[in-house]
Amino acid sequence: MAGLVRFSVSIEDGLLKKFDTIVKKEGYPTRSEAIKSLITAALVRKEWAGNNEVAGAITFLYNHHKRELANKLIDIQHDFGDIIISVQHIHLDHDNCLEIAVVKGKVKQIRNLVSRLKSAKGVKHSDLTMTTTGKKIS
Ligand code: NI
């Protein structure tokens, strides 16, 4: 585990008050934890800005009565079998299915999969949660 480093930061009083409001609202125990979270978020954004190996979760919602769509979504997932780690299927109600695909792979591949799923005719909503494999975050 990396050692802790203590450093000081100089910022405007008003900005610090706003930051402390966020720290309190989000429930961080200390400013240090909040700053650590912001730095990590910036590092993850940077990973996703290049074609690095990253991890994420893709959610998509569709009506399973549209058989062609359900088959198409399965075909797409098989095309990306090398980056899809697992898929959870939730029968939300009589018509709607929610699927969550956990992915790990290169950014371009994941974005390609997201585009294919999102643009499949009949998908009601799709979104991508971007995270990291953790290898570049200490
Ligand atoms: Ni279902």
Tab-separated table of C-alpha atoms and ligand atoms in Angstrom:
chain	number	residue	atom	x	y	z
A	1	MET	CA	0.000	0.000	0.000
A	2	ALA	CA	1.310	3.433	-0.930
A	3	GLY	CA	2.322	5.742	1.895
A	4	LEU	CA	0.236	8.743	2.766
A	5	VAL	CA	1.479	12.190	1.793
A	6	ARG	CA	0.316	15.334	3.503
A	7	PHE	CA	0.106	18.507	1.404
A	8	SER	CA	-1.505	21.904	1.755
A	9	VAL	CA	-3.817	23.585	-0.737
A	10	SER	CA	-4.521	27.299	-1.109
A	11	ILE	CA	-7.933	28.190	-2.519
A	12	GLU	CA	-10.415	31.050	-2.152
A	13	ASP	CA	-12.510	31.041	1.004
A	14	GLY	CA	-15.795	30.976	-0.939
A	15	LEU	CA	-14.693	27.967	-2.955
A	16	LEU	CA	-13.657	26.096	0.193
A	17	LYS	CA	-17.075	26.785	1.764
A	18	LYS	CA	-18.786	25.360	-1.323
A	19	PHE	CA	-16.467	22.359	-1.214
A	20	ASP	CA	-17.214	21.784	2.476
A	21	THR	CA	-20.941	21.878	1.690
A	22	ILE	CA	-20.401	19.122	-0.876
A	23	VAL	CA	-18.215	17.149	1.550
A	24	LYS	CA	-20.985	17.276	4.169
A	25	LYS	CA	-23.833	16.606	1.714
A	26	GLU	CA	-22.070	13.607	0.144
A	27	GLY	CA	-21.196	12.220	3.560
A	28	TYR	CA	-17.407	12.171	3.263
A	29	PRO	CA	-15.827	11.773	6.714
A	30	THR	CA	-13.001	14.169	5.844
A	31	ARG	CA	-11.921	16.651	3.162
A	32	SER	CA	-9.097	14.235	2.352
A	33	GLU	CA	-11.556	11.488	1.413
A	34	ALA	CA	-13.531	13.919	-0.772
A	35	ILE	CA	-10.376	15.131	-2.529
A	36	LYS	CA	-9.233	11.529	-3.028
A	37	SER	CA	-12.586	10.759	-4.655
A	38	LEU	CA	-12.303	13.773	-6.985
A	39	ILE	CA	-8.760	12.814	-8.008
A	40	THR	CA	-9.838	9.227	-8.687
A	41	ALA	CA	-12.749	10.459	-10.804
A	42	ALA	CA	-10.343	12.599	-12.837
A	43	LEU	CA	-8.009	9.627	-13.327
A	44	VAL	CA	-10.897	7.434	-14.487
A	45	ARG	CA	-12.011	10.148	-16.936
A	46	LYS	CA	-8.444	10.240	-18.262
A	47	GLU	CA	-8.414	6.445	-18.717
A	48	TRP	CA	-11.621	6.693	-20.737
A	49	ALA	CA	-10.237	9.591	-22.824
A	50	GLY	CA	-7.664	7.226	-24.374
A	51	ASN	CA	-8.025	3.680	-25.667
A	52	ASN	CA	-7.032	2.119	-22.343
A	53	GLU	CA	-8.283	-1.057	-20.741
A	54	VAL	CA	-11.194	-0.028	-18.548
A	55	ALA	CA	-14.250	-1.536	-16.915
A	56	GLY	CA	-17.868	-0.513	-16.881
A	57	ALA	CA	-21.501	-1.475	-16.856
A	58	ILE	CA	-23.963	-1.033	-19.697
A	59	THR	CA	-27.650	-0.962	-18.867
A	60	PHE	CA	-30.327	-1.313	-21.510
A	61	LEU	CA	-34.071	-1.527	-21.328
A	62	TYR	CA	-36.302	-3.126	-23.943
A	63	ASN	CA	-39.600	-4.861	-24.559
A	64	HIS	CA	-38.974	-8.613	-24.824
A	65	HIS	CA	-42.188	-9.132	-26.846
A	66	LYS	CA	-40.277	-7.704	-29.791
A	67	ARG	CA	-38.675	-11.047	-30.618
A	68	GLU	CA	-36.466	-9.735	-33.415
A	69	LEU	CA	-35.037	-7.149	-31.043
A	70	ALA	CA	-34.387	-9.700	-28.280
A	71	ASN	CA	-32.564	-11.939	-30.785
A	72	LYS	CA	-30.598	-9.006	-32.159
A	73	LEU	CA	-29.457	-7.995	-28.673
A	74	ILE	CA	-28.245	-11.538	-28.037
A	75	ASP	CA	-26.373	-11.564	-31.375
A	76	ILE	CA	-24.661	-8.276	-30.479
A	77	GLN	CA	-23.636	-9.625	-27.085
A	78	HIS	CA	-22.127	-12.721	-28.705
A	79	ASP	CA	-20.126	-10.455	-31.040
A	80	PHE	CA	-18.578	-8.866	-27.940
A	81	GLY	CA	-18.159	-12.017	-25.874
A	82	ASP	CA	-14.476	-11.238	-25.308
A	83	ILE	CA	-15.226	-8.063	-23.330
A	84	ILE	CA	-18.530	-8.953	-21.650
A	85	ILE	CA	-17.790	-10.459	-18.244
A	86	SER	CA	-21.366	-11.088	-17.188
A	87	VAL	CA	-24.934	-10.131	-18.038
A	88	GLN	CA	-27.789	-9.843	-15.599
A	89	HIS	CA	-31.327	-9.990	-16.956
A	90	ILE	CA	-34.138	-8.577	-14.848
A	91	HIS	CA	-37.798	-9.052	-15.830
A	92	LEU	CA	-38.971	-5.623	-14.675
A	93	ASP	CA	-42.623	-6.222	-15.470
A	94	HIS	CA	-44.780	-8.091	-17.993
A	95	ASP	CA	-43.226	-6.236	-20.951
A	96	ASN	CA	-39.956	-4.657	-19.931
A	97	CYS	CA	-36.571	-6.287	-19.489
A	98	LEU	CA	-33.574	-4.565	-17.961
A	99	GLU	CA	-30.163	-5.981	-18.720
A	100	ILE	CA	-26.861	-5.016	-17.155
A	101	ALA	CA	-23.726	-6.055	-19.016
A	102	VAL	CA	-20.502	-5.785	-17.041
A	103	VAL	CA	-17.613	-5.155	-19.396
A	104	LYS	CA	-13.830	-5.034	-19.269
A	105	GLY	CA	-11.796	-4.127	-22.328
A	106	LYS	CA	-10.446	-1.354	-24.508
A	107	VAL	CA	-12.412	1.898	-24.558
A	108	LYS	CA	-13.021	1.742	-28.331
A	109	GLN	CA	-14.445	-1.783	-28.103
A	110	ILE	CA	-16.724	-0.884	-25.211
A	111	ARG	CA	-17.946	2.278	-26.947
A	112	ASN	CA	-18.594	0.230	-30.087
A	113	LEU	CA	-20.708	-2.226	-28.059
A	114	VAL	CA	-22.603	0.648	-26.417
A	115	SER	CA	-23.357	2.142	-29.850
A	116	ARG	CA	-24.604	-1.178	-31.198
A	117	LEU	CA	-26.897	-1.756	-28.212
A	118	LYS	CA	-28.136	1.829	-28.024
A	119	SER	CA	-28.946	2.021	-31.732
A	120	ALA	CA	-30.796	-1.317	-31.892
A	121	LYS	CA	-34.327	-0.377	-32.942
A	122	GLY	CA	-36.672	-0.754	-30.003
A	123	VAL	CA	-34.198	-0.281	-27.156
A	124	LYS	CA	-36.024	2.147	-24.883
A	125	HIS	CA	-33.026	3.385	-22.913
A	126	SER	CA	-29.370	2.581	-22.596
A	127	ASP	CA	-26.560	4.014	-20.523
A	128	LEU	CA	-22.929	3.392	-19.712
A	129	THR	CA	-21.303	3.611	-16.304
A	130	MET	CA	-17.604	4.178	-16.733
A	131	THR	CA	-15.183	2.893	-14.138
A	132	THR	CA	-11.673	1.507	-13.963
A	133	THR	CA	-10.020	-1.875	-13.702
A	134	GLY	CA	-8.282	-0.347	-10.688
A	135	LYS	CA	-4.807	-1.182	-11.966
A	136	LYS	CA	-3.850	2.465	-12.486
A	137	ILE	CA	-5.502	3.678	-9.308
A	138	SER	CA	-3.571	3.026	-6.104
B	1	NI	NI	-37.087	-10.380	-19.196
